[in-house]
Short mmCIF file of C-alpha atoms in Angstrom, two decimals:
data_model
loop_
_atom_site.label_atom_id
_atom_site.label_comp_id
_atom_site.label_asym_id
_atom_site.label_seq_id
_atom_site.Cartn_x
_atom_site.Cartn_y
_atom_site.Cartn_z
CA MET A 1007 -19.22 -84.03 47.35
CA HIS A 1008 -20.09 -80.97 49.44
CA LYS A 1009 -21.56 -80.93 52.93
CA VAL A 1010 -24.25 -78.42 53.89
CA ALA A 1011 -24.93 -77.15 57.41
CA ALA A 1012 -28.21 -75.38 58.23
CA PHE A 1013 -28.20 -73.93 61.74
CA TYR A 1014 -29.68 -71.42 64.16
CA GLN A 1015 -29.88 -70.62 67.84
CA PHE A 1016 -31.57 -67.84 69.76
CA LEU A 1017 -29.07 -66.57 72.33
CA PRO A 1018 -28.43 -63.03 73.63
CA LEU A 1019 -25.40 -61.58 71.82
CA PRO A 1020 -24.52 -58.18 73.35
CA ASP A 1021 -21.56 -57.82 70.96
CA ALA A 1022 -23.13 -59.21 67.80
CA ALA A 1023 -21.27 -56.65 65.68
CA GLY A 1024 -17.94 -57.81 67.09
CA MET A 1025 -18.59 -61.40 65.99
CA VAL A 1026 -18.93 -60.67 62.28
CA GLU A 1027 -15.28 -60.27 61.28
CA PRO A 1028 -13.92 -63.21 63.33
CA TYR A 1029 -16.49 -65.55 61.77
CA ARG A 1030 -15.94 -64.11 58.30
CA ALA A 1031 -12.20 -64.77 58.57
CA PHE A 1032 -12.71 -68.24 60.02
CA CYS A 1033 -15.20 -69.30 57.34
CA ALA A 1034 -13.03 -67.85 54.57
CA ARG A 1035 -10.06 -69.87 55.82
CA LEU A 1036 -12.19 -73.01 55.66
CA ASP A 1037 -13.34 -72.09 52.11
CA LEU A 1038 -17.00 -72.13 53.14
CA ARG A 1039 -19.73 -70.48 51.11
CA GLY A 1040 -23.24 -69.46 51.98
CA THR A 1041 -24.82 -67.02 54.43
CA MET A 1042 -24.59 -66.55 58.18
CA LEU A 1043 -26.69 -63.90 59.93
CA ILE A 1044 -25.67 -62.55 63.32
CA ALA A 1045 -28.03 -60.40 65.41
CA PRO A 1046 -28.44 -59.44 69.07
CA GLU A 1047 -30.96 -62.32 69.34
CA GLY A 1048 -28.73 -65.10 67.90
CA ILE A 1049 -27.44 -66.66 64.69
CA ASN A 1050 -28.99 -68.23 61.59
CA GLY A 1051 -27.38 -69.57 58.45
CA THR A 1052 -26.70 -72.13 55.78
CA LEU A 1053 -23.10 -72.83 54.78
CA ALA A 1054 -21.56 -75.39 52.45
CA GLY A 1055 -18.06 -76.67 51.81
CA PRO A 1056 -15.76 -79.67 52.12
CA PRO A 1057 -17.10 -82.13 54.72
CA ALA A 1058 -14.12 -81.73 57.07
CA ALA A 1059 -14.41 -77.95 56.90
CA ILE A 1060 -18.12 -78.00 57.70
CA ASP A 1061 -17.46 -80.32 60.64
CA GLU A 1062 -14.79 -77.94 61.95
CA PHE A 1063 -17.12 -74.97 61.59
CA ALA A 1064 -19.95 -76.74 63.43
CA ALA A 1065 -17.62 -77.73 66.25
CA ALA A 1066 -16.33 -74.16 66.50
CA LEU A 1067 -19.84 -72.77 66.84
CA GLN A 1068 -20.60 -75.17 69.64
CA ASP A 1069 -17.40 -74.70 71.65
CA GLY A 1070 -16.89 -70.96 71.10
CA ARG A 1071 -13.34 -71.28 69.78
CA VAL A 1072 -13.74 -68.46 67.23
CA VAL A 1073 -15.35 -65.94 69.56
CA ALA A 1074 -17.57 -66.31 72.63
CA PRO A 1075 -20.22 -67.40 73.31
CA ALA A 1076 -20.46 -71.10 72.57
CA PHE A 1077 -23.71 -72.13 70.89
CA THR A 1078 -24.33 -75.20 73.01
CA ARG A 1079 -28.01 -75.58 72.04
CA LEU A 1080 -27.52 -75.14 68.33
CA GLU A 1081 -30.26 -76.45 66.04
CA LEU A 1082 -28.07 -78.05 63.38
CA LYS A 1083 -28.87 -80.17 60.33
CA PHE A 1084 -26.47 -81.63 57.78
CA SER A 1085 -27.12 -82.66 54.20
CA THR A 1086 -24.98 -83.26 51.11
CA ALA A 1087 -24.84 -81.87 47.59
CA GLU A 1088 -23.05 -83.08 44.48
CA THR A 1089 -21.83 -79.59 43.59
CA ALA A 1090 -21.31 -76.28 45.33
CA HIS A 1091 -24.60 -74.40 45.35
CA PHE A 1092 -23.40 -71.08 46.79
CA ASP A 1093 -21.08 -68.74 44.89
CA ARG A 1094 -19.65 -66.79 47.80
CA LEU A 1095 -19.57 -66.22 51.55
CA LYS A 1096 -21.73 -63.65 53.33
CA ILE A 1097 -21.51 -62.99 57.08
CA ARG A 1098 -23.96 -60.23 57.95
CA LEU A 1099 -25.03 -58.22 60.97
CA LYS A 1100 -28.83 -57.97 61.17
CA ARG A 1101 -31.49 -56.64 63.53
CA GLU A 1102 -33.25 -60.04 63.54
CA ILE A 1103 -32.05 -63.46 62.38
CA ILE A 1104 -35.46 -63.99 60.78
CA THR A 1105 -37.48 -60.86 60.05
CA PHE A 1106 -40.79 -60.69 61.90
CA GLY A 1107 -41.01 -57.11 63.17
CA GLN A 1108 -43.25 -57.62 66.20
CA ASP A 1109 -42.12 -56.32 69.58
CA GLU A 1110 -44.32 -58.83 71.43
CA CYS A 1111 -42.29 -61.66 69.94
CA ASP A 1112 -39.34 -62.74 72.10
CA PRO A 1113 -38.07 -66.31 71.61
CA LEU A 1114 -35.44 -65.65 74.26
CA ARG A 1115 -38.25 -65.38 76.82
CA GLN A 1116 -40.89 -67.89 75.68
CA VAL A 1117 -41.67 -70.24 72.80
CA GLY A 1118 -44.23 -72.95 72.19
CA THR A 1119 -43.89 -76.61 73.11
CA TYR A 1120 -41.40 -78.49 70.95
CA VAL A 1121 -42.63 -81.70 69.33
CA SER A 1122 -40.17 -84.25 67.97
CA ALA A 1123 -40.45 -85.65 64.46
CA GLN A 1124 -41.31 -89.01 66.01
CA ASP A 1125 -44.32 -87.55 67.88
CA TRP A 1126 -45.48 -85.19 65.14
CA ASN A 1127 -47.82 -87.57 63.30
CA ALA A 1128 -49.85 -88.30 66.42
CA LEU A 1129 -50.25 -84.60 67.13
CA ILE A 1130 -51.38 -83.47 63.69
CA THR A 1131 -53.85 -86.33 63.25
CA ASP A 1132 -55.66 -85.32 66.45
CA PRO A 1133 -59.00 -83.88 65.24
CA GLU A 1134 -58.85 -81.22 67.98
CA VAL A 1135 -55.60 -79.77 66.61
CA VAL A 1136 -55.34 -77.03 63.98
CA VAL A 1137 -52.17 -77.43 61.90
CA VAL A 1138 -50.64 -74.22 60.52
CA ASP A 1139 -47.89 -73.88 57.92
CA THR A 1140 -45.90 -70.71 58.72
CA ARG A 1141 -44.07 -70.56 55.38
CA ASN A 1142 -44.76 -68.40 52.34
CA ASP A 1143 -47.47 -69.36 49.88
CA PHE A 1144 -45.10 -70.48 47.11
CA GLU A 1145 -43.33 -72.81 49.55
CA VAL A 1146 -46.62 -74.35 50.63
CA SER A 1147 -47.52 -74.91 46.97
CA MET A 1148 -44.57 -77.31 46.66
CA GLY A 1149 -45.42 -79.43 49.68
CA ARG A 1150 -47.17 -79.50 53.03
CA PHE A 1151 -48.45 -81.77 55.79
CA GLN A 1152 -51.88 -83.25 55.27
CA GLY A 1153 -54.65 -80.90 56.35
CA ALA A 1154 -52.41 -77.94 57.16
CA VAL A 1155 -53.78 -74.40 56.94
CA ASN A 1156 -51.99 -72.21 54.39
CA PRO A 1157 -51.97 -68.59 55.67
CA GLY A 1158 -51.26 -67.32 52.14
CA LEU A 1159 -48.19 -65.31 53.13
CA THR A 1160 -45.93 -63.45 50.74
CA SER A 1161 -43.48 -62.82 53.59
CA PHE A 1162 -43.14 -64.11 57.14
CA SER A 1163 -43.76 -60.62 58.54
CA GLU A 1164 -47.41 -61.02 57.46
CA PHE A 1165 -47.97 -63.88 59.91
CA ALA A 1166 -49.11 -61.53 62.68
CA ASP A 1167 -51.91 -60.27 60.42
CA PHE A 1168 -52.95 -63.85 59.70
CA VAL A 1169 -53.20 -64.57 63.43
CA GLU A 1170 -55.30 -61.46 64.01
CA GLN A 1171 -57.63 -62.06 61.08
CA ARG A 1172 -58.11 -65.82 61.16
CA LEU A 1173 -57.11 -67.18 64.56
CA SER A 1174 -58.02 -64.48 67.08
CA ASN A 1175 -61.12 -66.40 68.21
CA ARG A 1176 -59.22 -69.68 68.70
CA GLN A 1177 -56.95 -68.83 71.62
CA LYS A 1178 -57.92 -72.00 73.51
CA THR A 1179 -57.46 -74.29 70.49
CA LYS A 1180 -54.46 -76.58 70.22
CA ILE A 1181 -52.34 -75.26 67.37
CA ALA A 1182 -49.47 -77.19 65.79
CA MET A 1183 -47.19 -75.20 63.51
CA TYR A 1184 -44.23 -76.04 61.33
CA CYS A 1185 -41.73 -74.42 58.98
CA THR A 1186 -38.64 -75.40 57.00
CA GLY A 1187 -36.04 -75.67 59.75
CA GLY A 1188 -37.79 -74.54 62.91
CA ILE A 1189 -36.72 -70.91 63.21
CA ARG A 1190 -39.91 -69.26 61.95
CA CYS A 1191 -41.93 -71.30 64.44
CA GLU A 1192 -39.79 -70.04 67.31
CA LYS A 1193 -40.94 -66.51 66.53
CA ALA A 1194 -44.48 -67.39 65.51
CA SER A 1195 -45.10 -69.41 68.67
CA SER A 1196 -43.58 -66.72 70.89
CA TYR A 1197 -45.84 -64.12 69.30
CA MET A 1198 -48.97 -66.25 69.69
CA LEU A 1199 -48.24 -66.98 73.34
CA ALA A 1200 -47.82 -63.25 73.94
CA LYS A 1201 -51.23 -62.74 72.31
CA GLY A 1202 -52.93 -65.10 74.75
CA PHE A 1203 -52.92 -68.43 72.90
CA SER A 1204 -52.51 -71.20 75.44
CA GLU A 1205 -51.55 -74.37 73.56
CA ILE A 1206 -48.97 -73.80 70.85
CA TYR A 1207 -46.84 -76.66 69.57
CA HIS A 1208 -44.15 -76.64 66.90
CA LEU A 1209 -42.09 -79.22 65.06
CA ARG A 1210 -38.55 -79.32 66.44
CA GLY A 1211 -36.06 -78.97 63.60
CA GLY A 1212 -38.84 -78.29 61.14
CA ILE A 1213 -39.71 -80.13 57.95
CA LEU A 1214 -36.06 -80.89 57.27
CA ARG A 1215 -35.67 -82.82 60.51
CA TYR A 1216 -38.90 -84.69 59.81
CA LEU A 1217 -37.82 -85.66 56.29
CA GLU A 1218 -34.47 -86.80 57.65
CA ASP A 1219 -35.83 -88.86 60.56
CA ILE A 1220 -39.18 -90.28 59.43
CA PRO A 1221 -39.29 -93.14 56.88
CA GLU A 1222 -41.25 -92.25 53.76
CA ALA A 1223 -43.65 -95.14 54.40
CA GLU A 1224 -44.68 -93.53 57.72
CA SER A 1225 -44.63 -89.94 56.54
CA LEU A 1226 -47.58 -87.56 56.41
CA TRP A 1227 -45.59 -85.08 54.32
CA GLN A 1228 -46.84 -84.52 50.77
CA GLY A 1229 -44.58 -83.05 48.07
CA ASP A 1230 -41.19 -81.36 48.38
CA CYS A 1231 -39.70 -78.87 50.82
CA PHE A 1232 -38.45 -75.69 49.16
CA VAL A 1233 -34.98 -74.42 50.15
CA PHE A 1234 -33.45 -71.11 49.10
CA ASP A 1235 -30.42 -72.39 47.21
CA ARG A 1236 -29.53 -74.39 44.12
CA ARG A 1237 -30.93 -77.58 45.57
CA VAL A 1238 -34.35 -75.87 45.16
CA ALA A 1239 -36.31 -78.62 46.95
CA LEU A 1240 -35.65 -81.56 49.24
CA GLY A 1241 -37.59 -84.78 49.62
CA HIS A 1242 -37.51 -87.65 52.10
CA GLY A 1243 -33.99 -88.41 53.27
CA LEU A 1244 -33.10 -84.81 52.28
CA VAL A 1245 -32.59 -85.87 48.67
CA ALA A 1246 -32.25 -82.79 46.45
CA HIS A 1247 -34.75 -82.19 43.66
CA PRO A 1248 -33.16 -79.31 41.70
CA GLU A 1249 -35.57 -79.85 38.82
CA ALA A 1250 -38.49 -78.68 40.99
CA ILE A 1251 -38.40 -75.09 39.79
CA VAL A 1252 -40.95 -72.61 41.12
CA PRO A 1253 -41.56 -69.85 38.53
CA GLY A 1254 -40.81 -66.34 39.74
CA VAL A 1255 -38.96 -67.40 42.90
CA PRO A 1256 -35.31 -66.32 43.18
CA VAL A 1257 -32.80 -68.93 44.31
CA ASP A 1258 -30.03 -67.68 46.60
CA LYS A 1259 -26.72 -68.55 44.98
CA THR A 1260 -24.97 -66.26 47.48
#
């Protein structure tokens, strides 16, 4: 049995380049596989390995034992897999930990209002709220929350165009957005606030946290949640559905 850690945190990292090799060596020693992105704005990744090794890695991120700083507000989710679903380890220096490409977007300065999984249903069933899925179109095709708007994206960097073309006249409307693990909503909400939207809410921990915390009988989620590895899709309780293949979509085996 392998343990999987999906994690991110926005935090200023003046020496992001200097963190790459220490984390590469540490993860290699633990025999972890997957991808970790390091940028001046923070970290983002999904790693898998023996349960004890993943636990040690998560603890090291949060206490700064590998290299400062400590990621004390890490958004971290665990799941399990029967087999290893990454082939190798990649620790990479990037300009952004999730590519958006808009200077107005700064999650280190402002983001929308976080909504817990437990409070999410009440928010999205409010008739005054517009629910927006910030993921790519093929991801939405596998599953979404009831009534959510699909922006029809082929990449997250197109979200700014969607806002301009379809939401620019709704700056006073309550907007609730969600994504796989929460990171895309950090950037999307920051961008929308910078553009004058006043009430932006987003699901803390994303779909994965919701599927983990909310019983299926109470859930408003329909379908599966696509993930970019050999698990392919996750359902309630983060149960893997590897048979849920989406034609034409590459799976990251790392």
